[in-house]
Amino acid sequence: MLITIPDVLTKDEVAEFRHLLDAADWDDGKTTAGAQSARVKHNQQLPPTGDLAQALGQRILQSISAAPLFLSAALPLKILPPMFNRYEVGEAFGMHVDNAIRINPLTQERLRTDLSMTLFLSEPEDYDGGSLVVEDHYGTQEVKLPAGHMVLYPSTSLHEVTPVTRGARVSSFFWLQSMIRSNEHRTILFDLDQTLQDLAVRAGADDPEVVRLTGIYHNLIRMWADS
């Protein structure tokens, strides 16, 4: 399941983020890559424990915590601090899969990576190449969203960032551990929740069928959620 979460940041917020990020000092992206990923990772990365990364990351977390579509799709249990990367001309991240377990650089807590997220901070017309390409059960999907929009996809997916040939691609990326381990179960719950919301608008939240389906939704969460 690949879901676009629009307007995580406003255009003014994106401009503020970019003003700060464009003036920042960037590290080699290989510093946080696993053994396999390091061979194909060629980009720049903001130090994840630095003050700027922490401040901007906290603002992103506050924004997504108020986004109903994100909460419905992700059912988050724990979210790793957002990180930031930059791809300039000739830089790319070849096909790879994200590490199953990642360590929170601030707390040293280990999290299982169920879902990966990329929040775009460059407008598509400002750079060529640099598409996020995700392989899933439905084939290969190419993602290049407006600045301020975010894509959410299973961390089990093979994916890559194609080489940038003009301009610079700046984004935030991070992972979460969901209350629901199975991607298939999350997809069912997301579809049911979205259907419930549509039905409640048409029939009313007190409609007996809406109430019954809401009970089924929550009982499925009880059945599938990690303790």
Short mmCIF file of C-alpha atoms in Angstrom, two decimals, residues 88-192:
data_model
loop_
_atom_site.label_atom_id
_atom_site.label_comp_id
_atom_site.label_asym_id
_atom_site.label_seq_id
_atom_site.Cartn_x
_atom_site.Cartn_y
_atom_site.Cartn_z
CA GLU A 88 22.66 17.07 -6.19
CA VAL A 89 23.59 16.39 -9.83
CA GLY A 90 24.99 12.89 -10.24
CA GLU A 91 23.82 11.67 -6.84
CA ALA A 92 21.41 8.75 -6.39
CA PHE A 93 20.46 5.88 -4.09
CA GLY A 94 20.39 2.56 -5.94
CA MET A 95 17.88 -0.22 -5.42
CA HIS A 96 17.80 -1.38 -1.79
CA VAL A 97 15.54 -2.43 1.07
CA ASP A 98 15.50 -0.58 4.38
CA ASN A 99 16.93 -2.22 7.50
CA ALA A 100 14.31 -4.19 9.42
CA ILE A 101 15.49 -2.72 12.74
CA ARG A 102 16.72 0.81 13.23
CA ILE A 103 18.04 2.55 16.33
CA ASN A 104 16.68 5.88 17.47
CA PRO A 105 19.83 8.08 17.49
CA LEU A 106 18.46 10.14 20.38
CA THR A 107 17.33 7.35 22.73
CA GLN A 108 19.10 4.23 21.39
CA GLU A 109 15.71 2.48 21.33
CA ARG A 110 15.30 -0.22 18.67
CA LEU A 111 12.27 -0.02 16.39
CA ARG A 112 10.95 -2.40 13.77
CA THR A 113 10.56 -0.54 10.47
CA ASP A 114 7.09 -1.28 9.11
CA LEU A 115 6.56 1.85 7.04
CA SER A 116 8.94 4.24 5.29
CA MET A 117 8.15 7.90 4.64
CA THR A 118 9.54 10.56 2.32
CA LEU A 119 8.45 14.17 2.73
CA PHE A 120 9.41 16.17 -0.36
CA LEU A 121 10.98 19.59 0.23
CA SER A 122 11.79 20.45 -3.42
CA GLU A 123 9.21 21.25 -6.08
CA PRO A 124 9.23 18.72 -8.95
CA GLU A 125 10.03 21.40 -11.53
CA ASP A 126 13.14 22.46 -9.61
CA TYR A 127 15.07 19.28 -10.39
CA ASP A 128 15.27 16.54 -13.02
CA GLY A 129 15.61 12.89 -12.09
CA GLY A 130 15.52 12.15 -8.38
CA SER A 131 12.31 10.12 -8.52
CA LEU A 132 11.50 7.69 -5.73
CA VAL A 133 10.85 4.34 -7.43
CA VAL A 134 9.07 1.73 -5.30
CA GLU A 135 8.52 -1.90 -6.27
CA ASP A 136 5.50 -3.58 -4.69
CA HIS A 137 2.90 -6.25 -5.41
CA TYR A 138 1.23 -3.95 -7.96
CA GLY A 139 4.39 -3.30 -9.97
CA THR A 140 6.82 -0.41 -10.04
CA GLN A 141 5.56 3.00 -8.94
CA GLU A 142 7.44 6.25 -9.54
CA VAL A 143 6.85 9.03 -7.03
CA LYS A 144 7.79 12.71 -7.35
CA LEU A 145 5.46 14.85 -5.26
CA PRO A 146 5.01 18.60 -4.74
CA ALA A 147 6.98 20.11 -1.88
CA GLY A 148 5.16 19.62 1.42
CA HIS A 149 3.56 16.30 0.38
CA MET A 150 4.62 12.96 1.84
CA VAL A 151 4.51 9.38 0.58
CA LEU A 152 4.06 6.40 2.90
CA TYR A 153 5.00 2.86 1.76
CA PRO A 154 5.94 -0.53 3.25
CA SER A 155 9.55 -0.76 4.38
CA THR A 156 9.68 -4.25 2.90
CA SER A 157 9.57 -2.73 -0.59
CA LEU A 158 12.59 -2.56 -2.83
CA HIS A 159 13.09 1.10 -3.76
CA GLU A 160 15.57 3.58 -5.16
CA VAL A 161 16.11 7.28 -5.86
CA THR A 162 17.09 7.80 -9.49
CA PRO A 163 20.09 10.03 -10.35
CA VAL A 164 19.51 13.77 -10.21
CA THR A 165 20.49 15.39 -13.51
CA ARG A 166 19.57 19.03 -12.76
CA GLY A 167 19.02 21.02 -9.58
CA ALA A 168 18.80 19.51 -6.12
CA ARG A 169 16.32 17.17 -4.46
CA VAL A 170 15.84 17.85 -0.73
CA SER A 171 13.59 15.74 1.46
CA SER A 172 12.93 14.36 4.90
CA PHE A 173 12.81 10.61 5.39
CA PHE A 174 11.96 8.45 8.36
CA TRP A 175 10.36 5.21 9.54
CA LEU A 176 7.74 4.01 11.95
CA GLN A 177 6.68 0.90 13.78
CA SER A 178 2.95 0.38 13.36
CA MET A 179 0.56 -1.09 15.90
CA ILE A 180 -0.31 -3.50 13.08
CA ARG A 181 2.70 -5.51 11.93
CA SER A 182 1.14 -6.97 8.74
CA ASN A 183 0.91 -4.77 5.66
CA GLU A 184 -2.08 -6.81 4.49
CA HIS A 185 -3.91 -6.21 7.77
CA ARG A 186 -3.08 -2.49 7.67
CA THR A 187 -4.48 -2.30 4.15
CA ILE A 188 -7.75 -3.95 5.21
CA LEU A 189 -8.08 -1.61 8.18
CA PHE A 190 -7.31 1.45 6.07
CA ASP A 191 -9.88 0.52 3.44
CA LEU A 192 -12.47 -0.20 6.14
#
